[in-house]
Amino acid sequence: MIENKNQSRTSLSELGEFGLINHLTQNFKIQHKTTIKGVGDDAAVLEIKNKQLLVTTDLLVEGVHFDLSYMPLKHLGYKAVMVNLSDIYAMNGIASQITVSIAVSNRFTLEAIEELYEGIHLACNAYNVDLVGGDTTSSTTGLLISITAIGEAKKEDIVYRNTAKPNDLLVVTGDLGAAYLGLQVLEREKRVFEVNPNSQPDLTDYSYLVERQLKPEARKDIVKILKDLDVKPTAMIDISDGLSSEILHICTQSKVGCNLYEEKIPLDPQVISTCEEFDLNSTTIALSGGEDYELLFTISQEDFPKIKGNPHLTVIGHIADESVGANLITRAGQQITLTAQGWNALRD
Ligand code: ADP
Ligand code: MG
């Protein structure tokens, strides 16, 4: 994490709305030929030939989606972009532009909003997207940030949620559950800090978890890896709400069932050790934790040799007929119906 070097506190009203927009956006460089006009007119102008457009938007509200007592504004800006790009990659597309709308109260200084935009800028450069517009308005109390991402893909490359077929393999990228545990660790430290403001948190044992919560990366790399391997998933979704709920979206929309194997779910060692410490079941956390921003997809069995051994990809189960239902097969071989909250066995 990077501290804000600039300690001055400039009131937003000193700049005015146009001064602020200009100040925030002046250093963003246009990277795409498809961006004909970015910030500065009534609307951005994009030219996308022979492709289909992908458009997605997310709204983040202070106190609901983020807590500024442990989420630095720079990280918030970065994460807000990632959340949107992840949805474009989940369609097997390339993200090319974003718009950013913010509502800020006078509690925020210019320096604070600059930090937010530093995070957005970092994300735009790292993921090669252009900032092409937005809106700026005031709010009575908290901060709201809404980002819209625009992407493109050839018609034949786009992957939907409703096209998984029985016998397809269920594949997940990366590992699961870390972002949720990162949040638990940060909330615990916040409570400690509230009791003892002189306490210095030691997060070394949780570095991966905290990083996954505060600085998630959208899986742009997977879109390229799949293309290079010549694998087109039969269905795909990003894991923002937990594995369980996303698998159920694919099953419901594709009208199929699935068997997911508990022993196959990829977990980082820090997830396993922290679950033990917090007395949590790591499978439940992977199934229901959320905010992992990994991709979940299905592939036809004949493509298995192409992905076999790839360190980014884990086969965790397979698609079945709808009549089979959506099931978790536990390490003990027990079959449990998946629910959006996790699995039935854990509900009282
Ligand atoms: P309008 O009055 O048409 O809504 P604005 O004055 O709000 O236009 O915005 C002027 C320009 O600045 C537009 O190109 C708009 O997209 C862009 N813009 C406004 N707010 C932001 C922001 N927070 N981030 C990036 N671009 C912005
Ligand atoms: Mg406006």
mmCIF file of C-alpha atoms and ligand atoms in Angstrom:
data_model
loop_
_atom_site.group_PDB
_atom_site.id
_atom_site.type_symbol
_atom_site.label_atom_id
_atom_site.label_comp_id
_atom_site.label_asym_id
_atom_site.label_seq_id
_atom_site.Cartn_x
_atom_site.Cartn_y
_atom_site.Cartn_z
ATOM 1 C CA MET A 1 0.000 0.000 0.000
ATOM 2 C CA ILE A 2 1.202 3.476 -0.825
ATOM 3 C CA GLU A 3 0.779 6.374 1.560
ATOM 4 C CA ASN A 4 -0.533 9.674 0.287
ATOM 5 C CA LYS A 5 2.567 11.911 0.156
ATOM 6 C CA ASN A 6 0.548 15.048 -0.411
ATOM 7 C CA GLN A 7 -0.712 16.312 2.952
ATOM 8 C CA SER A 8 -2.494 19.464 1.748
ATOM 9 C CA ARG A 9 -6.269 19.666 2.018
ATOM 10 C CA THR A 10 -7.815 21.563 -0.874
ATOM 11 C CA SER A 11 -11.559 22.014 -0.689
ATOM 12 C CA LEU A 12 -13.410 20.762 -3.784
ATOM 13 C CA SER A 13 -15.380 24.008 -3.987
ATOM 14 C CA GLU A 14 -12.137 25.896 -4.736
ATOM 15 C CA LEU A 15 -11.968 24.218 -8.166
ATOM 16 C CA GLY A 16 -15.586 24.051 -9.209
ATOM 17 C CA GLU A 17 -17.015 21.117 -11.151
ATOM 18 C CA PHE A 18 -15.247 21.748 -14.452
ATOM 19 C CA GLY A 19 -11.949 22.522 -12.780
ATOM 20 C CA LEU A 20 -12.254 19.266 -10.882
ATOM 21 C CA ILE A 21 -13.104 17.144 -13.934
ATOM 22 C CA ASN A 22 -10.264 18.680 -15.886
ATOM 23 C CA HIS A 23 -7.851 18.225 -13.007
ATOM 24 C CA LEU A 24 -8.792 14.591 -12.534
ATOM 25 C CA THR A 25 -8.761 13.535 -16.166
ATOM 26 C CA GLN A 26 -5.960 15.580 -17.746
ATOM 27 C CA ASN A 27 -3.263 12.901 -17.402
ATOM 28 C CA PHE A 28 -5.241 10.032 -18.896
ATOM 29 C CA LYS A 29 -3.884 9.163 -22.357
ATOM 30 C CA ILE A 30 -6.026 7.596 -25.070
ATOM 31 C CA GLN A 31 -4.696 4.115 -25.918
ATOM 32 C CA HIS A 32 -7.319 2.746 -28.325
ATOM 33 C CA LYS A 33 -7.942 3.552 -31.981
ATOM 34 C CA THR A 34 -11.606 2.890 -31.257
ATOM 35 C CA THR A 35 -11.731 5.968 -28.985
ATOM 36 C CA ILE A 36 -12.478 8.832 -31.384
ATOM 37 C CA LYS A 37 -13.448 11.338 -28.663
ATOM 38 C CA GLY A 38 -12.963 10.833 -24.924
ATOM 39 C CA VAL A 39 -13.608 13.284 -22.081
ATOM 40 C CA GLY A 40 -14.647 16.829 -23.036
ATOM 41 C CA ASP A 41 -17.768 16.828 -25.170
ATOM 42 C CA ASP A 42 -21.389 15.914 -24.497
ATOM 43 C CA ALA A 43 -20.685 12.273 -25.261
ATOM 44 C CA ALA A 44 -17.715 10.077 -26.054
ATOM 45 C CA VAL A 45 -17.420 8.820 -29.630
ATOM 46 C CA LEU A 46 -16.306 5.227 -30.216
ATOM 47 C CA GLU A 47 -15.812 3.465 -33.514
ATOM 48 C CA ILE A 48 -15.925 -0.290 -33.354
ATOM 49 C CA LYS A 49 -15.957 -2.134 -36.660
ATOM 50 C CA ASN A 50 -17.075 -5.706 -37.319
ATOM 51 C CA LYS A 51 -17.313 -6.484 -33.631
ATOM 52 C CA GLN A 52 -20.007 -6.747 -31.029
ATOM 53 C CA LEU A 53 -20.002 -4.279 -28.148
ATOM 54 C CA LEU A 54 -20.027 -5.391 -24.522
ATOM 55 C CA VAL A 55 -21.335 -2.949 -21.917
ATOM 56 C CA THR A 56 -21.456 -3.477 -18.158
ATOM 57 C CA THR A 57 -21.895 -1.214 -15.148
ATOM 58 C CA ASP A 58 -21.535 -1.410 -11.370
ATOM 59 C CA LEU A 59 -22.391 1.002 -8.597
ATOM 60 C CA LEU A 60 -20.372 1.032 -5.360
ATOM 61 C CA VAL A 61 -21.766 2.793 -2.299
ATOM 62 C CA GLU A 62 -19.766 3.767 0.792
ATOM 63 C CA GLY A 63 -20.881 1.832 3.841
ATOM 64 C CA VAL A 64 -22.497 -0.848 1.661
ATOM 65 C CA HIS A 65 -19.727 -1.985 -0.690
ATOM 66 C CA PHE A 66 -16.672 -0.457 0.914
ATOM 67 C CA ASP A 67 -15.452 0.966 4.203
ATOM 68 C CA LEU A 68 -12.923 3.775 3.902
ATOM 69 C CA SER A 69 -11.505 3.070 7.357
ATOM 70 C CA TYR A 70 -9.481 0.207 5.879
ATOM 71 C CA MET A 71 -9.929 0.651 2.118
ATOM 72 C CA PRO A 72 -7.483 3.315 0.886
ATOM 73 C CA LEU A 73 -9.070 5.475 -1.840
ATOM 74 C CA LYS A 74 -6.389 4.525 -4.330
ATOM 75 C CA HIS A 75 -7.253 0.852 -3.883
ATOM 76 C CA LEU A 76 -10.941 1.631 -4.119
ATOM 77 C CA GLY A 77 -10.409 3.303 -7.502
ATOM 78 C CA TYR A 78 -8.408 0.343 -8.748
ATOM 79 C CA LYS A 79 -10.897 -2.210 -7.446
ATOM 80 C CA ALA A 80 -13.905 -0.349 -8.865
ATOM 81 C CA VAL A 81 -12.331 -0.672 -12.325
ATOM 82 C CA MET A 82 -11.470 -4.361 -11.782
ATOM 83 C CA VAL A 83 -15.033 -5.239 -10.806
ATOM 84 C CA ASN A 84 -16.207 -3.978 -14.195
ATOM 85 C CA LEU A 85 -13.397 -5.331 -16.349
ATOM 86 C CA SER A 86 -13.968 -8.756 -14.831
ATOM 87 C CA ASP A 87 -17.478 -8.751 -16.343
ATOM 88 C CA ILE A 88 -16.105 -7.967 -19.808
ATOM 89 C CA TYR A 89 -13.528 -10.779 -19.553
ATOM 90 C CA ALA A 90 -16.289 -13.123 -18.379
ATOM 91 C CA MET A 91 -17.864 -12.621 -21.822
ATOM 92 C CA ASN A 92 -14.486 -13.561 -23.381
ATOM 93 C CA GLY A 93 -14.074 -9.983 -24.583
ATOM 94 C CA ILE A 94 -11.437 -7.263 -24.508
ATOM 95 C CA ALA A 95 -12.169 -4.194 -22.377
ATOM 96 C CA SER A 96 -11.440 -0.937 -24.196
ATOM 97 C CA GLN A 97 -13.108 2.022 -22.451
ATOM 98 C CA ILE A 98 -14.612 3.038 -19.102
ATOM 99 C CA THR A 99 -16.703 5.908 -17.824
ATOM 100 C CA VAL A 100 -16.490 6.908 -14.156
ATOM 101 C CA SER A 101 -19.249 8.688 -12.253
ATOM 102 C CA ILE A 102 -18.763 9.899 -8.713
ATOM 103 C CA ALA A 103 -20.885 11.569 -6.073
ATOM 104 C CA VAL A 104 -18.801 13.182 -3.308
ATOM 105 C CA SER A 105 -19.622 15.070 -0.138
ATOM 106 C CA ASN A 106 -17.641 18.070 1.097
ATOM 107 C CA ARG A 107 -16.023 15.707 3.612
ATOM 108 C CA PHE A 108 -13.656 14.787 0.753
ATOM 109 C CA THR A 109 -10.766 17.012 -0.241
ATOM 110 C CA LEU A 110 -9.292 17.370 -3.706
ATOM 111 C CA GLU A 111 -6.318 15.297 -2.512
ATOM 112 C CA ALA A 112 -8.652 12.458 -1.518
ATOM 113 C CA ILE A 113 -10.381 12.399 -4.920
ATOM 114 C CA GLU A 114 -6.969 12.584 -6.602
ATOM 115 C CA GLU A 115 -6.018 9.403 -4.762
ATOM 116 C CA LEU A 116 -9.158 7.693 -6.016
ATOM 117 C CA TYR A 117 -8.262 8.723 -9.573
ATOM 118 C CA GLU A 118 -4.664 7.557 -9.123
ATOM 119 C CA GLY A 119 -6.050 4.061 -8.551
ATOM 120 C CA ILE A 120 -8.325 4.393 -11.591
ATOM 121 C CA HIS A 121 -5.379 5.627 -13.660
ATOM 122 C CA LEU A 122 -3.188 2.725 -12.558
ATOM 123 C CA ALA A 123 -5.914 0.273 -13.561
ATOM 124 C CA CYS A 124 -6.442 1.960 -16.958
ATOM 125 C CA ASN A 125 -2.729 1.709 -17.735
ATOM 126 C CA ALA A 126 -2.306 -1.851 -16.465
ATOM 127 C CA TYR A 127 -5.362 -3.131 -18.353
ATOM 128 C CA ASN A 128 -5.092 -0.908 -21.413
ATOM 129 C CA VAL A 129 -8.434 0.869 -21.196
ATOM 130 C CA ASP A 130 -9.327 4.487 -21.968
ATOM 131 C CA LEU A 131 -11.238 6.731 -19.575
ATOM 132 C CA VAL A 132 -13.756 8.390 -21.920
ATOM 133 C CA GLY A 133 -16.226 10.160 -19.664
ATOM 134 C CA GLY A 134 -18.317 10.165 -16.552
ATOM 135 C CA ASP A 135 -20.287 12.438 -14.315
ATOM 136 C CA THR A 136 -19.440 14.384 -11.165
ATOM 137 C CA THR A 137 -21.959 15.426 -8.606
ATOM 138 C CA SER A 138 -22.279 16.079 -4.888
ATOM 139 C CA SER A 139 -23.695 13.808 -2.232
ATOM 140 C CA THR A 140 -24.888 14.720 1.246
ATOM 141 C CA THR A 141 -22.744 12.222 3.104
ATOM 142 C CA GLY A 142 -20.833 9.341 1.579
ATOM 143 C CA LEU A 143 -19.000 8.523 -1.612
ATOM 144 C CA LEU A 144 -20.635 6.768 -4.551
ATOM 145 C CA ILE A 145 -18.721 5.500 -7.522
ATOM 146 C CA SER A 146 -20.267 4.035 -10.631
ATOM 147 C CA ILE A 147 -18.135 2.679 -13.455
ATOM 148 C CA THR A 148 -19.302 1.525 -16.857
ATOM 149 C CA ALA A 149 -16.941 -0.630 -18.894
ATOM 150 C CA ILE A 150 -17.144 -1.045 -22.652
ATOM 151 C CA GLY A 151 -15.532 -3.940 -24.437
ATOM 152 C CA GLU A 152 -15.521 -5.680 -27.743
ATOM 153 C CA ALA A 153 -15.392 -9.177 -29.125
ATOM 154 C CA LYS A 154 -15.951 -10.957 -32.386
ATOM 155 C CA LYS A 155 -19.464 -12.357 -32.476
ATOM 156 C CA GLU A 156 -18.164 -15.919 -32.614
ATOM 157 C CA ASP A 157 -15.880 -15.433 -29.589
ATOM 158 C CA ILE A 158 -18.484 -14.225 -27.102
ATOM 159 C CA VAL A 159 -19.281 -16.741 -24.348
ATOM 160 C CA TYR A 160 -22.643 -16.624 -22.569
ATOM 161 C CA ARG A 161 -23.882 -18.187 -19.330
ATOM 162 C CA ASN A 162 -26.657 -20.240 -20.880
ATOM 163 C CA THR A 163 -24.757 -22.551 -23.210
ATOM 164 C CA ALA A 164 -23.173 -25.198 -20.932
ATOM 165 C CA LYS A 165 -23.857 -28.805 -22.033
ATOM 166 C CA PRO A 166 -24.057 -32.071 -20.054
ATOM 167 C CA ASN A 167 -20.613 -33.751 -19.716
ATOM 168 C CA ASP A 168 -18.745 -30.450 -20.132
ATOM 169 C CA LEU A 169 -15.980 -29.945 -17.578
ATOM 170 C CA LEU A 170 -16.338 -27.227 -14.956
ATOM 171 C CA VAL A 171 -13.144 -25.170 -14.669
ATOM 172 C CA VAL A 172 -12.151 -22.360 -12.309
ATOM 173 C CA THR A 173 -9.191 -19.951 -12.524
ATOM 174 C CA GLY A 174 -6.873 -19.078 -9.621
ATOM 175 C CA ASP A 175 -7.995 -19.900 -6.098
ATOM 176 C CA LEU A 176 -11.051 -19.074 -4.030
ATOM 177 C CA GLY A 177 -12.081 -17.622 -0.683
ATOM 178 C CA ALA A 178 -9.113 -15.328 -0.054
ATOM 179 C CA ALA A 179 -10.883 -11.992 -0.636
ATOM 180 C CA TYR A 180 -13.606 -12.804 1.880
ATOM 181 C CA LEU A 181 -11.060 -13.828 4.503
ATOM 182 C CA GLY A 182 -9.073 -10.655 3.781
ATOM 183 C CA LEU A 183 -12.196 -8.684 4.679
ATOM 184 C CA GLN A 184 -12.628 -10.658 7.924
ATOM 185 C CA VAL A 185 -9.009 -9.938 8.869
ATOM 186 C CA LEU A 186 -9.381 -6.203 8.098
ATOM 187 C CA GLU A 187 -12.616 -5.980 10.074
ATOM 188 C CA ARG A 188 -10.995 -7.691 13.029
ATOM 189 C CA GLU A 189 -8.105 -5.190 12.905
ATOM 190 C CA LYS A 190 -10.591 -2.324 12.719
ATOM 191 C CA ARG A 191 -12.279 -3.532 15.921
ATOM 192 C CA VAL A 192 -8.890 -3.844 17.644
ATOM 193 C CA PHE A 193 -8.013 -0.324 16.508
ATOM 194 C CA GLU A 194 -11.301 1.072 17.816
ATOM 195 C CA VAL A 195 -10.461 -0.277 21.284
ATOM 196 C CA ASN A 196 -6.775 0.655 21.148
ATOM 197 C CA PRO A 197 -5.938 3.389 18.609
ATOM 198 C CA ASN A 198 -2.204 2.890 19.219
ATOM 199 C CA SER A 199 -2.233 -0.706 18.020
ATOM 200 C CA GLN A 200 -0.231 -1.453 14.880
ATOM 201 C CA PRO A 201 -1.742 -4.283 12.850
ATOM 202 C CA ASP A 202 0.643 -7.064 11.806
ATOM 203 C CA LEU A 203 -0.838 -8.499 8.641
ATOM 204 C CA THR A 204 2.188 -10.530 7.459
ATOM 205 C CA ASP A 205 0.449 -13.877 7.941
ATOM 206 C CA TYR A 206 -2.508 -12.590 5.924
ATOM 207 C CA SER A 207 -0.730 -10.667 3.147
ATOM 208 C CA TYR A 208 -2.265 -12.670 0.297
ATOM 209 C CA LEU A 209 -5.774 -12.420 1.770
ATOM 210 C CA VAL A 210 -5.561 -8.654 2.299
ATOM 211 C CA GLU A 211 -4.133 -8.151 -1.181
ATOM 212 C CA ARG A 212 -7.008 -10.137 -2.691
ATOM 213 C CA GLN A 213 -9.505 -7.951 -0.838
ATOM 214 C CA LEU A 214 -7.834 -4.575 -1.422
ATOM 215 C CA LYS A 215 -6.195 -5.065 -4.808
ATOM 216 C CA PRO A 216 -7.997 -7.702 -6.841
ATOM 217 C CA GLU A 217 -6.904 -8.292 -10.432
ATOM 218 C CA ALA A 218 -9.428 -9.062 -13.181
ATOM 219 C CA ARG A 219 -8.451 -12.120 -15.270
ATOM 220 C CA LYS A 220 -7.611 -10.450 -18.584
ATOM 221 C CA ASP A 221 -4.800 -13.000 -18.891
ATOM 222 C CA ILE A 222 -7.265 -15.891 -19.037
ATOM 223 C CA VAL A 223 -8.969 -14.548 -22.162
ATOM 224 C CA LYS A 224 -5.565 -14.605 -23.878
ATOM 225 C CA ILE A 225 -4.531 -17.983 -22.442
ATOM 226 C CA LEU A 226 -7.743 -19.586 -23.702
ATOM 227 C CA LYS A 227 -7.278 -18.014 -27.119
ATOM 228 C CA ASP A 228 -3.659 -19.221 -27.300
ATOM 229 C CA LEU A 229 -4.736 -22.726 -26.256
ATOM 230 C CA ASP A 230 -7.482 -22.598 -28.886
ATOM 231 C CA VAL A 231 -10.158 -23.299 -26.290
ATOM 232 C CA LYS A 232 -13.508 -21.552 -26.435
ATOM 233 C CA PRO A 233 -15.468 -22.167 -23.239
ATOM 234 C CA THR A 234 -19.031 -23.390 -23.728
ATOM 235 C CA ALA A 235 -20.214 -21.063 -20.937
ATOM 236 C CA MET A 236 -18.529 -18.537 -18.645
ATOM 237 C CA ILE A 237 -19.222 -16.238 -15.668
ATOM 238 C CA ASP A 238 -17.072 -14.268 -13.228
ATOM 239 C CA ILE A 239 -17.047 -15.209 -9.564
ATOM 240 C CA SER A 240 -18.136 -12.091 -7.738
ATOM 241 C CA ASP A 241 -20.672 -13.641 -5.350
ATOM 242 C CA GLY A 242 -19.018 -16.974 -4.507
ATOM 243 C CA LEU A 243 -18.573 -20.181 -6.476
ATOM 244 C CA SER A 244 -21.895 -21.660 -5.447
ATOM 245 C CA SER A 245 -24.125 -18.866 -6.638
ATOM 246 C CA GLU A 246 -22.204 -18.540 -9.945
ATOM 247 C CA ILE A 247 -22.401 -22.276 -10.679
ATOM 248 C CA LEU A 248 -26.127 -22.080 -10.042
ATOM 249 C CA HIS A 249 -26.428 -19.206 -12.549
ATOM 250 C CA ILE A 250 -24.754 -21.326 -15.219
ATOM 251 C CA CYS A 251 -26.904 -24.375 -14.340
ATOM 252 C CA THR A 252 -30.202 -22.487 -14.214
ATOM 253 C CA GLN A 253 -29.581 -20.493 -17.366
ATOM 254 C CA SER A 254 -28.190 -23.462 -19.310
ATOM 255 C CA LYS A 255 -30.884 -25.802 -17.942
ATOM 256 C CA VAL A 256 -28.309 -28.341 -16.752
ATOM 257 C CA GLY A 257 -27.146 -29.864 -13.466
ATOM 258 C CA CYS A 258 -23.606 -30.358 -12.171
ATOM 259 C CA ASN A 259 -21.382 -32.264 -9.791
ATOM 260 C CA LEU A 260 -18.733 -30.201 -8.056
ATOM 261 C CA TYR A 261 -16.021 -32.030 -6.088
ATOM 262 C CA GLU A 262 -15.065 -30.520 -2.747
ATOM 263 C CA GLU A 263 -11.534 -31.974 -2.875
ATOM 264 C CA LYS A 264 -10.838 -30.201 -6.191
ATOM 265 C CA ILE A 265 -11.650 -26.645 -5.053
ATOM 266 C CA PRO A 266 -8.374 -24.645 -5.275
ATOM 267 C CA LEU A 267 -7.415 -22.953 -1.994
ATOM 268 C CA ASP A 268 -4.337 -20.925 -1.103
ATOM 269 C CA PRO A 269 -2.431 -22.169 1.997
ATOM 270 C CA GLN A 270 -3.249 -18.843 3.742
ATOM 271 C CA VAL A 271 -6.935 -19.555 3.196
ATOM 272 C CA ILE A 272 -6.575 -22.969 4.840
ATOM 273 C CA SER A 273 -4.580 -21.698 7.833
ATOM 274 C CA THR A 274 -6.794 -18.641 8.382
ATOM 275 C CA CYS A 275 -9.959 -20.754 8.188
ATOM 276 C CA GLU A 276 -8.504 -22.931 10.947
ATOM 277 C CA GLU A 277 -7.706 -19.858 13.025
ATOM 278 C CA PHE A 278 -11.188 -18.324 12.556
ATOM 279 C CA ASP A 279 -12.851 -21.728 12.950
ATOM 280 C CA LEU A 280 -14.426 -21.498 9.502
ATOM 281 C CA ASN A 281 -14.988 -24.257 6.965
ATOM 282 C CA SER A 282 -12.786 -23.481 3.941
ATOM 283 C CA THR A 283 -15.232 -25.109 1.525
ATOM 284 C CA THR A 284 -18.036 -22.868 2.765
ATOM 285 C CA ILE A 285 -15.804 -19.821 2.346
ATOM 286 C CA ALA A 286 -14.853 -20.793 -1.222
ATOM 287 C CA LEU A 287 -18.492 -21.495 -2.078
ATOM 288 C CA SER A 288 -20.018 -18.391 -0.502
ATOM 289 C CA GLY A 289 -17.267 -15.861 0.236
ATOM 290 C CA GLY A 290 -17.351 -13.827 -2.950
ATOM 291 C CA GLU A 291 -15.237 -10.991 -4.396
ATOM 292 C CA ASP A 292 -12.656 -13.382 -5.837
ATOM 293 C CA TYR A 293 -13.080 -12.030 -9.410
ATOM 294 C CA GLU A 294 -11.906 -15.323 -10.851
ATOM 295 C CA LEU A 295 -13.566 -16.858 -13.898
ATOM 296 C CA LEU A 296 -15.706 -19.992 -13.887
ATOM 297 C CA PHE A 297 -16.237 -21.706 -17.211
ATOM 298 C CA THR A 298 -17.219 -24.945 -18.856
ATOM 299 C CA ILE A 299 -15.359 -26.658 -21.696
ATOM 300 C CA SER A 300 -16.127 -29.604 -23.862
ATOM 301 C CA GLN A 301 -14.325 -32.812 -22.741
ATOM 302 C CA GLU A 302 -12.307 -32.949 -25.964
ATOM 303 C CA ASP A 303 -10.575 -29.711 -24.969
ATOM 304 C CA PHE A 304 -9.314 -31.210 -21.700
ATOM 305 C CA PRO A 305 -5.820 -32.149 -23.038
ATOM 306 C CA LYS A 306 -5.318 -28.492 -24.042
ATOM 307 C CA ILE A 307 -5.841 -27.133 -20.526
ATOM 308 C CA LYS A 308 -4.384 -30.080 -18.573
ATOM 309 C CA GLY A 309 -1.544 -29.023 -16.268
ATOM 310 C CA ASN A 310 -2.114 -25.286 -16.760
ATOM 311 C CA PRO A 311 -1.286 -23.709 -13.378
ATOM 312 C CA HIS A 312 -4.065 -21.096 -13.723
ATOM 313 C CA LEU A 313 -6.847 -23.593 -14.364
ATOM 314 C CA THR A 314 -8.435 -26.265 -12.149
ATOM 315 C CA VAL A 315 -11.119 -28.745 -13.192
ATOM 316 C CA ILE A 316 -13.517 -28.865 -10.243
ATOM 317 C CA GLY A 317 -16.374 -30.930 -11.610
ATOM 318 C CA HIS A 318 -18.608 -31.522 -14.583
ATOM 319 C CA ILE A 319 -21.962 -30.539 -15.993
ATOM 320 C CA ALA A 320 -24.768 -33.114 -15.874
ATOM 321 C CA ASP A 321 -28.389 -33.425 -16.929
ATOM 322 C CA GLU A 322 -30.788 -30.986 -15.315
ATOM 323 C CA SER A 323 -32.497 -33.874 -13.509
ATOM 324 C CA VAL A 324 -29.306 -34.531 -11.533
ATOM 325 C CA GLY A 325 -29.493 -31.101 -9.862
ATOM 326 C CA ALA A 326 -26.508 -28.995 -8.771
ATOM 327 C CA ASN A 327 -24.480 -30.941 -6.217
ATOM 328 C CA LEU A 328 -21.388 -30.774 -4.107
ATOM 329 C CA ILE A 329 -19.676 -34.153 -3.695
ATOM 330 C CA THR A 330 -17.869 -33.945 -0.348
ATOM 331 C CA ARG A 331 -14.481 -35.489 0.485
ATOM 332 C CA ALA A 332 -16.422 -38.263 2.240
ATOM 333 C CA GLY A 333 -18.333 -38.957 -0.986
ATOM 334 C CA GLN A 334 -21.591 -37.510 0.297
ATOM 335 C CA GLN A 335 -23.785 -35.681 -2.236
ATOM 336 C CA ILE A 336 -25.182 -32.330 -1.057
ATOM 337 C CA THR A 337 -27.434 -29.960 -2.989
ATOM 338 C CA LEU A 338 -25.754 -26.614 -3.720
ATOM 339 C CA THR A 339 -27.588 -23.463 -2.708
ATOM 340 C CA ALA A 340 -26.708 -19.856 -3.422
ATOM 341 C CA GLN A 341 -25.704 -19.473 0.254
ATOM 342 C CA GLY A 342 -23.336 -22.406 0.189
ATOM 343 C CA TRP A 343 -24.671 -25.839 0.903
ATOM 344 C CA ASN A 344 -27.755 -27.043 2.713
ATOM 345 C CA ALA A 345 -25.887 -29.001 5.349
ATOM 346 C CA LEU A 346 -24.611 -25.783 6.897
ATOM 347 C CA ARG A 347 -27.956 -24.055 7.200
ATOM 348 C CA ASP A 348 -29.934 -24.373 10.379
HETATM 349 P P1 ADP B 1 -22.698 17.114 -19.067
HETATM 350 O O1 ADP B 1 -23.089 18.449 -18.577
HETATM 351 O O2 ADP B 1 -22.949 16.876 -20.526
HETATM 352 O O3 ADP B 1 -23.162 16.003 -18.177
HETATM 353 P P2 ADP B 1 -20.224 17.251 -17.707
HETATM 354 O O4 ADP B 1 -19.953 18.668 -17.490
HETATM 355 O O5 ADP B 1 -20.793 16.451 -16.585
HETATM 356 O O6 ADP B 1 -21.117 17.092 -19.012
HETATM 357 O O7 ADP B 1 -18.894 16.538 -18.181
HETATM 358 C C1 ADP B 1 -17.995 17.127 -19.103
HETATM 359 C C2 ADP B 1 -17.101 16.059 -19.633
HETATM 360 O O8 ADP B 1 -16.346 15.475 -18.564
HETATM 361 C C3 ADP B 1 -17.839 14.898 -20.295
HETATM 362 O O9 ADP B 1 -17.004 14.405 -21.320
HETATM 363 C C4 ADP B 1 -17.956 13.880 -19.185
HETATM 364 O O10 ADP B 1 -18.092 12.586 -19.701
HETATM 365 C C5 ADP B 1 -16.632 14.092 -18.454
HETATM 366 N N1 ADP B 1 -16.700 13.779 -17.015
HETATM 367 C C6 ADP B 1 -17.524 14.307 -16.087
HETATM 368 N N2 ADP B 1 -17.280 13.824 -14.861
HETATM 369 C C7 ADP B 1 -16.258 12.936 -15.005
HETATM 370 C C8 ADP B 1 -15.561 12.091 -14.108
HETATM 371 N N3 ADP B 1 -15.834 12.023 -12.807
HETATM 372 N N4 ADP B 1 -14.577 11.298 -14.609
HETATM 373 C C9 ADP B 1 -14.298 11.333 -15.921
HETATM 374 N N5 ADP B 1 -14.902 12.105 -16.820
HETATM 375 C C10 ADP B 1 -15.893 12.911 -16.378
HETATM 376 MG MG MG B 2 -22.602 15.712 -16.199
#
